[in-house]
Coordinates of C-alpha atoms and ligand atoms in Angstrom, one line a residue:
X3 CA 56.7 30.9 63.0
X4 CA 55.8 27.9 60.2
X5 CA 57.7 24.7 61.9
X6 CA 57.6 20.7 60.8
X7 CA 58.5 18.6 62.4
X8 CA 59.5 15.3 61.4
X9 CA 58.7 12.0 63.9
X10 CA 55.6 11.9 66.3
X11 CA 57.8 10.2 69.2
X12 CA 57.6 11.1 72.2
X13 CA 60.2 14.2 71.3
X14 CA 59.1 15.1 68.3
X15 CA 55.6 15.6 69.6
X16 CA 56.8 17.1 73.0
X17 CA 58.5 19.6 70.6
X18 CA 55.7 20.2 68.3
X19 CA 53.4 20.3 71.4
X20 CA 55.9 23.5 73.1
X21 CA 56.2 25.1 69.7
X22 CA 52.2 24.7 69.6
X23 CA 51.2 26.0 72.6
X24 CA 53.8 29.4 72.6
X25 CA 52.0 30.3 68.6
X26 CA 53.8 28.8 66.4
X27 CA 52.0 27.2 63.8
X28 CA 52.7 23.8 63.7
X29 CA 52.7 20.4 61.6
X30 CA 54.2 17.2 62.6
X31 CA 54.5 14.0 59.7
X32 CA 54.7 10.6 60.8
X33 CA 53.9 7.5 59.2
X34 CA 53.2 5.8 62.2
X35 CA 52.6 8.3 65.2
X36 CA 54.2 7.1 68.3
X37 CA 54.6 3.6 67.4
X38 CA 58.7 4.3 67.6
X39 CA 60.5 3.7 70.5
X40 CA 58.1 5.1 72.7
X41 CA 56.0 2.6 72.2
X42 CA 58.0 0.4 74.1
X43 CA 59.4 2.7 76.4
X44 CA 58.5 1.4 80.2
X45 CA 58.7 5.5 80.8
X46 CA 60.4 5.5 84.1
X47 CA 61.9 8.9 84.9
X48 CA 64.4 8.4 87.1
X49 CA 67.9 10.4 86.4
X50 CA 70.0 9.1 89.0
X51 CA 69.2 5.7 88.2
X52 CA 71.3 4.9 85.4
X53 CA 74.2 7.4 86.4
X54 CA 77.6 6.6 84.5
X55 CA 81.2 8.0 85.3
X56 CA 81.6 11.1 82.6
X57 CA 77.9 11.8 82.1
X58 CA 77.1 14.7 83.8
X59 CA 75.5 16.7 81.6
X60 CA 72.5 14.2 80.3
X61 CA 72.2 13.6 84.4
X62 CA 71.8 17.8 84.8
X63 CA 69.4 17.3 81.9
X64 CA 67.9 14.7 83.1
X65 CA 67.2 16.4 86.9
X66 CA 66.1 19.1 84.9
X67 CA 63.4 17.6 83.2
X68 CA 62.3 15.2 86.1
X69 CA 61.6 18.4 87.9
X70 CA 59.2 19.4 84.8
X71 CA 57.4 16.4 84.8
X72 CA 54.6 16.4 87.4
X73 CA 53.3 20.3 86.3
X74 CA 53.8 18.6 82.4
X75 CA 51.5 15.9 82.9
X76 CA 48.7 17.5 84.9
X77 CA 48.8 19.9 82.2
X78 CA 48.9 17.4 79.3
X79 CA 46.0 15.5 81.0
X80 CA 44.1 18.8 81.5
X81 CA 44.5 20.1 78.0
X82 CA 43.7 16.1 76.3
X83 CA 41.5 14.4 78.7
X84 CA 44.1 11.2 78.7
X85 CA 45.3 10.0 82.1
X86 CA 49.1 9.5 81.3
X87 CA 49.2 7.2 84.9
X88 CA 52.1 9.5 86.4
X89 CA 53.0 8.4 89.7
X90 CA 55.9 9.4 92.4
X91 CA 56.3 6.3 94.1
X92 CA 60.2 6.1 93.7
X93 CA 62.3 3.5 92.9
X94 CA 63.8 0.5 94.4
X95 CA 67.3 -0.7 93.4
X96 CA 67.1 -4.4 94.7
X97 CA 70.3 -6.6 94.2
X98 CA 69.2 -10.7 94.4
X99 CA 72.8 -11.7 95.6
X100 CA 76.2 -10.6 97.3
X101 CA 77.5 -9.7 93.8
X102 CA 74.3 -7.7 92.7
X103 CA 74.2 -6.0 95.6
X104 CA 78.2 -4.7 95.1
X105 CA 77.2 -3.5 91.7
X106 CA 74.3 -1.5 93.1
X107 CA 76.4 -0.2 95.7
X108 CA 79.4 0.9 93.2
X109 CA 76.2 3.1 91.9
X110 CA 75.2 4.8 94.9
X111 CA 78.4 5.6 95.8
X112 CA 78.8 7.3 91.7
X113 CA 76.5 9.3 92.7
X114 CA 77.7 10.7 96.1
X115 CA 80.6 11.8 94.1
X116 CA 79.0 13.4 91.8
X117 CA 78.8 17.1 92.4
X118 CA 75.4 18.4 90.2
X119 CA 73.0 15.4 92.3
X120 CA 71.6 17.9 94.6
X121 CA 68.2 17.5 94.8
X122 CA 68.8 13.5 94.4
X123 CA 68.6 11.2 97.7
X124 CA 69.5 7.7 97.8
X125 CA 69.1 6.0 100.8
X126 CA 71.1 2.4 100.7
X127 CA 68.8 -0.4 102.3
X128 CA 68.9 -3.8 103.9
X129 CA 67.4 -6.5 103.1
X130 CA 64.5 -6.2 105.9
X131 CA 64.3 -2.8 105.2
X132 CA 64.0 -3.5 101.2
X133 CA 61.4 -5.8 101.8
X134 CA 59.1 -3.8 104.7
X135 CA 59.1 -0.7 101.6
X136 CA 58.4 -3.3 98.7
X137 CA 56.6 -6.3 100.5
X138 CA 56.7 -8.3 97.0
X139 CA 60.6 -8.2 96.7
X140 CA 61.7 -11.6 97.6
X141 CA 63.0 -12.8 100.9
X142 CA 66.2 -14.1 98.9
X143 CA 66.7 -10.3 98.0
X144 CA 70.3 -9.4 99.2
X145 CA 70.2 -5.6 99.6
X146 CA 69.5 -2.2 97.8
X147 CA 68.9 0.9 97.4
X148 CA 65.6 3.7 97.1
X149 CA 65.7 6.7 94.9
X150 CA 62.3 8.0 96.7
X151 CA 62.1 11.1 94.4
X152 CA 61.6 9.1 90.8
X153 CA 58.4 9.3 88.8
X154 CA 57.1 7.0 86.2
X155 CA 54.5 7.7 83.2
X156 CA 53.0 5.6 80.5
X157 CA 55.0 7.0 77.4
X158 CA 52.0 5.1 75.2
X159 CA 49.4 7.5 76.7
X160 CA 51.7 10.5 76.9
X161 CA 51.7 9.6 73.3
X162 CA 47.6 9.1 72.8
X163 CA 47.5 13.3 75.0
X164 CA 50.2 14.7 72.7
X165 CA 48.8 13.7 69.4
X166 CA 44.7 14.7 71.5
X167 CA 46.5 17.5 72.0
X168 CA 47.6 18.5 68.2
X169 CA 44.8 17.0 66.6
X170 CA 44.5 17.8 62.7
X171 CA 48.0 19.2 63.0
X172 CA 49.7 15.7 62.6
X173 CA 49.5 14.4 59.0
X174 CA 50.5 10.4 58.7
X175 CA 53.1 10.4 56.1
X176 CA 56.6 10.2 56.3
X177 CA 58.4 12.8 54.8
X178 CA 62.3 14.2 54.3
X179 CA 63.4 18.2 54.9
X180 CA 63.4 19.8 51.4
X181 CA 67.0 21.4 51.4
X182 CA 67.7 24.3 48.3
X183 CA 71.3 26.3 48.4
X184 CA 72.3 25.0 52.0
X185 CA 68.5 26.0 53.7
X186 CA 65.9 24.4 54.4
X187 CA 63.1 25.3 52.9
X188 CA 60.4 22.9 54.1
X189 CA 59.5 19.0 53.6
X190 CA 58.7 16.6 51.3
X191 CA 56.7 13.8 51.8
X192 CA 56.1 10.6 50.9
X193 CA 53.6 10.8 48.7
X194 CA 55.2 14.0 46.8
X195 CA 53.4 16.7 48.9
X196 CA 55.4 19.7 49.2
X197 CA 55.1 22.2 52.0
X198 CA 56.8 25.3 53.0
X199 CA 57.8 26.1 56.7
X200 CA 60.6 28.7 58.3
X201 CA 61.8 26.0 60.4
X202 CA 61.7 22.1 60.4
X203 CA 62.9 19.8 63.4
X204 CA 64.0 16.4 62.8
X205 CA 62.7 13.5 65.2
X206 CA 63.1 10.9 63.6
X207 CA 64.4 8.2 66.4
X208 CA 67.2 6.4 65.0
X209 CA 66.7 7.5 61.3
X210 CA 67.7 10.8 60.4
X211 CA 67.2 11.7 56.8
X212 CA 70.5 12.1 54.6
X213 CA 70.0 16.0 54.3
X214 CA 71.4 15.8 58.2
X215 CA 74.8 14.9 56.3
X216 CA 76.9 12.1 56.6
X217 CA 78.4 12.4 60.4
X218 CA 75.1 12.9 62.2
X219 CA 73.0 10.7 60.3
X220 CA 75.5 8.3 61.0
X221 CA 76.1 9.2 64.4
X222 CA 72.8 7.8 65.3
X223 CA 72.7 4.2 65.6
X224 CA 70.0 1.5 67.0
X225 CA 70.4 -0.4 70.1
X226 CA 67.4 -3.2 70.3
X227 CA 65.5 -3.0 73.4
X228 CA 62.9 -5.4 74.4
X229 CA 59.8 -5.6 77.3
X230 CA 57.2 -7.6 78.4
X231 CA 53.9 -5.9 79.4
X232 CA 52.3 -8.2 81.8
X233 CA 49.1 -8.2 83.9
X234 CA 49.1 -9.1 87.9
X235 CA 47.5 -9.0 91.0
X236 CA 50.1 -8.3 93.4
X237 CA 52.2 -5.9 91.3
X238 CA 54.8 -3.7 93.0
X239 CA 53.9 -0.3 94.8
X240 CA 57.0 1.0 93.3
X241 CA 59.3 0.8 90.4
X242 CA 61.8 -1.7 91.1
X243 CA 64.9 -2.0 89.5
X244 CA 67.2 -4.5 90.1
X245 CA 70.1 -7.3 89.5
X246 CA 69.4 -10.6 89.8
X247 CA 71.9 -13.5 88.6
X248 CA 74.3 -11.0 86.6
X249 CA 71.1 -9.7 84.7
X250 CA 69.8 -6.2 84.8
X251 CA 66.2 -5.6 84.9
X252 CA 63.2 -4.0 86.0
X253 CA 59.6 -3.9 87.0
X254 CA 57.8 -0.6 86.4
X255 CA 53.6 -0.5 87.7
X256 CA 51.0 1.3 85.6
X257 CA 47.5 1.5 86.0
X258 CA 45.2 -2.1 86.3
X259 CA 47.8 -4.1 87.6
X260 CA 50.0 -3.8 84.5
X261 CA 53.3 -4.3 85.0
X262 CA 56.3 -3.3 82.3
X263 CA 58.9 -6.0 82.5
X264 CA 62.4 -4.9 81.5
X265 CA 64.6 -4.0 78.9
X266 CA 67.6 -6.0 76.7
X267 CA 70.3 -3.5 75.8
X268 CA 71.3 -4.3 72.5
X269 CA 73.9 -3.5 69.2
X270 CA 72.3 -4.8 66.1
X271 CA 71.5 -5.0 62.4
X272 CA 67.8 -5.5 60.8
X273 CA 64.3 -5.3 62.3
X274 CA 64.1 -5.0 65.8
X275 CA 62.4 -8.1 67.2
X276 CA 61.6 -10.2 70.3
X277 CA 64.2 -13.0 71.0
X278 CA 63.8 -16.4 72.6
X279 CA 66.6 -15.3 74.6
X280 CA 66.4 -11.4 75.8
X281 CA 62.7 -11.9 77.3
X282 CA 63.7 -15.4 78.6
X283 CA 66.7 -13.5 80.8
X284 CA 64.4 -10.7 81.3
X285 CA 61.7 -12.9 82.8
X286 CA 63.8 -15.1 84.8
X287 CA 65.3 -12.2 86.6
X288 CA 61.9 -10.2 87.2
X289 CA 61.0 -13.8 88.6
X290 CA 63.9 -13.7 91.0
X291 CA 63.2 -10.8 92.2
X292 CA 59.2 -10.8 92.6
X293 CA 57.9 -14.2 92.6
X294 CA 54.7 -12.7 92.8
X295 CA 54.5 -12.3 89.4
X296 CA 54.5 -16.3 88.3
X297 CA 51.1 -16.4 87.5
X298 CA 50.9 -12.9 86.0
X299 CA 49.2 -12.5 82.1
X300 CA 51.6 -11.4 79.3
X301 CA 49.8 -8.6 77.6
X302 CA 52.5 -8.0 74.7
X303 CA 55.9 -8.4 74.1
X304 CA 57.5 -5.7 72.2
X305 CA 61.1 -5.0 70.6
X306 CA 61.6 -1.0 69.3
X307 CA 65.5 0.2 68.3
X308 CA 66.8 3.3 70.9
X309 CA 68.6 5.6 69.2
X310 CA 72.4 5.8 70.7
X311 CA 74.7 8.5 70.2
X312 CA 78.8 7.9 70.4
X313 CA 78.6 10.0 74.0
X314 CA 74.9 8.9 75.1
X315 CA 74.1 12.3 75.1
X316 CA 71.0 13.6 72.6
X317 CA 71.6 15.7 69.6
X318 CA 69.6 18.9 70.1
X319 CA 69.4 22.0 68.3
X320 CA 71.1 23.6 64.6
X321 CA 72.2 21.7 62.5
X322 CA 75.0 23.3 59.5
X323 CA 72.1 23.7 56.9
X324 CA 70.0 26.7 57.9
X325 CA 66.1 26.0 59.3
X326 CA 66.9 22.6 59.8
X327 CA 67.2 21.4 63.8
X328 CA 67.6 18.4 65.1
X329 CA 66.0 16.7 68.2
X330 CA 67.6 13.1 68.1
X331 CA 69.5 11.0 69.9
X332 CA 68.0 10.3 73.3
X333 CA 68.9 7.0 73.8
X334 CA 67.3 5.6 77.0
X335 CA 66.1 8.5 78.3
X336 CA 63.8 10.3 76.0
X337 CA 60.8 10.0 78.0
X338 CA 62.5 11.6 80.7
X339 CA 64.1 14.4 78.8
X340 CA 61.5 15.1 76.6
X341 CA 59.8 18.7 78.1
X342 CA 63.4 20.1 78.4
X343 CA 64.3 18.7 75.1
X344 CA 61.3 20.9 73.6
X345 CA 62.4 23.5 76.0
X346 CA 65.7 24.1 74.2
X347 CA 64.0 23.4 70.9
X348 CA 61.5 26.4 71.6
X349 CA 64.4 28.4 72.6
X350 CA 67.1 27.8 70.0
X351 CA 63.8 28.4 67.2
X352 CA 62.6 31.9 69.7
X353 CA 66.5 33.1 69.1
X354 CA 66.6 33.0 73.0
X355 CA 68.8 29.8 73.3
X356 CA 72.1 30.2 75.4
X357 CA 75.3 28.5 75.8
X358 CA 74.1 26.4 78.6
X359 CA 72.8 23.9 75.8
X360 CA 76.3 23.6 74.3
X361 CA 76.8 20.1 75.2
X362 CA 73.8 18.6 73.3
X363 CA 74.5 20.8 69.8
X364 CA 74.6 18.5 66.9
X365 CA 77.6 20.4 65.9
X366 CA 79.9 18.7 68.7
X367 CA 80.1 15.7 66.8
X368 CA 81.0 17.8 63.3
X369 CA 83.7 19.7 65.7
X370 CA 85.1 16.4 67.1
X371 CA 85.6 14.9 64.1
X372 CA 87.0 17.4 62.2
X373 CA 89.4 18.1 64.9
X374 CA 90.0 14.2 65.3
X375 CA 91.1 14.2 61.6
Ligands
FAD406 C1 62.4 -1.5 75.9 C2 62.9 0.5 76.0 C3 62.4 0.9 77.1 C4 62.6 2.7 77.8 N1 62.5 2.8 78.4 C5 62.3 4.5 78.8 C6 62.4 4.6 79.9 O1 61.8 3.9 80.9 N2 62.4 6.4 80.5 C7 63.0 6.7 78.9 O2 63.0 8.3 79.3 N3 63.3 6.2 78.1 C8 63.1 4.8 77.9 N4 63.1 4.2 76.6 C9 63.8 5.4 75.9 C10 62.7 5.9 75.1 O3 61.9 5.2 74.2 C11 63.3 6.6 73.5 O4 64.7 7.8 73.8 C12 62.7 7.9 73.2 O5 61.2 7.1 73.1 C13 63.0 8.4 71.5 O6 62.3 9.0 70.7 P1 61.7 9.4 69.8 O7 60.6 11.0 69.6 O8 63.2 10.2 69.3 O9 62.1 8.3 68.9 P2 60.6 7.6 68.1 O10 60.3 7.0 69.5 O11 61.2 6.2 68.2 O12 60.0 8.2 67.1 C14 60.2 7.8 65.9 C15 59.6 8.4 65.4 O13 59.8 9.0 64.4 C16 59.2 8.6 62.9 N5 59.9 8.4 61.3 C17 60.8 7.5 61.2 N6 61.2 8.3 60.1 C18 60.4 9.5 59.6 C19 60.1 10.2 58.5 N7 60.9 10.0 57.4 N8 59.1 11.1 58.9 C20 58.1 11.2 59.1 N9 58.4 11.0 60.7 C21 59.2 9.5 60.5 C22 58.7 7.2 63.0 O14 57.5 6.6 62.5 C23 58.7 7.8 64.5 O15 57.3 7.4 65.2 C24 62.7 2.9 76.4 C25 63.5 2.4 75.0 C26 63.1 1.2 75.1 C27 63.4 0.4 73.5

């Protein structure tokens, strides 16, 4: 089929790569490929690291996608020649004081109560065991846990690799779906170019086009996140995810002594710009947990909007408009969820989708609204 993907963030690119590999004729449109939330993402592949009650569907999708990542990363590197820095060292959860440890213990207990966490190992650890595992942690850290199954990648490199795989199938222009008589016929670019297609996949992050309908467009909202990228001689071996002085922070190691310190979570209107307060809180908490970061050189500070949804589940699959599909609303997990998302979208386009993806159907938000009124 002739498929157009609007948006070249990690989600749109993953869909495009999957469809291209499956033999479809794919083109991707984006005025700034890879420059959205993907550019800020830390790249943690940690399905169990952020679990809340009532979000078991996302946890299951995350676990499925996490299982796909090792082979996915290898193949991306093979096909593109771009190293994506896939690491399997696991995540250390670290609490600075007793209150911080208590919050970590609650999420570890929650994991134990969920029925679908088969395969997720969580090891509660005391102060000494934690420091033995991750010697860069402060001696003041009180306790925490270890998630040995977690991975990470460098999302900027992932986007580069995907763009290399797609080559001249990526067109550097914004585009909108063209809907005629209730059917999507293709897309129109910002310079007026018309491109016909059998299917259009909208993966434009926080900004959905009007043609997806008011309910869905309003359902995706921007949630700002700030990160600091730094280089240090003393990086942690594992991803360190912790709480210090009541603040949540993570430090994700990358190649060459680079670390990503993140991330704030803030509902806001307007452009996503880094703030003095946000960056200070991140650096303060990171330095309490990992004092060796003190002399680290700051490489850049980035703020981007995550595409949030009312139920924190992504929107995957057909809309009310024939030929128009969504791959959006991945909130805090778009990198993790990219391989599984791409498979779900391909199944919808190939006509092999089953009911298991219904929890993520964009139509649920239309139905809920109708039921609510
Ligand atoms: C600080 C921060 C840290 C994060 N850390 C992690 C993490 O550790 N792990 C994880 O899994 N996730 C993480 N995330 C979440 C993840 O980044 C997002 O879920 C993911 O990037 C969403 O991907 P996307 O492709 O939908 O959106 P984006 O990456 O925002 O891409 C959307 C693209 O659409 C383009 N676009 C917009 N309008 C148009 C148009 N009209 N035509 C064509 N193109 C258009 C934009 O230019 C952009 O390139 C983090 C996010 C932030 C902000």
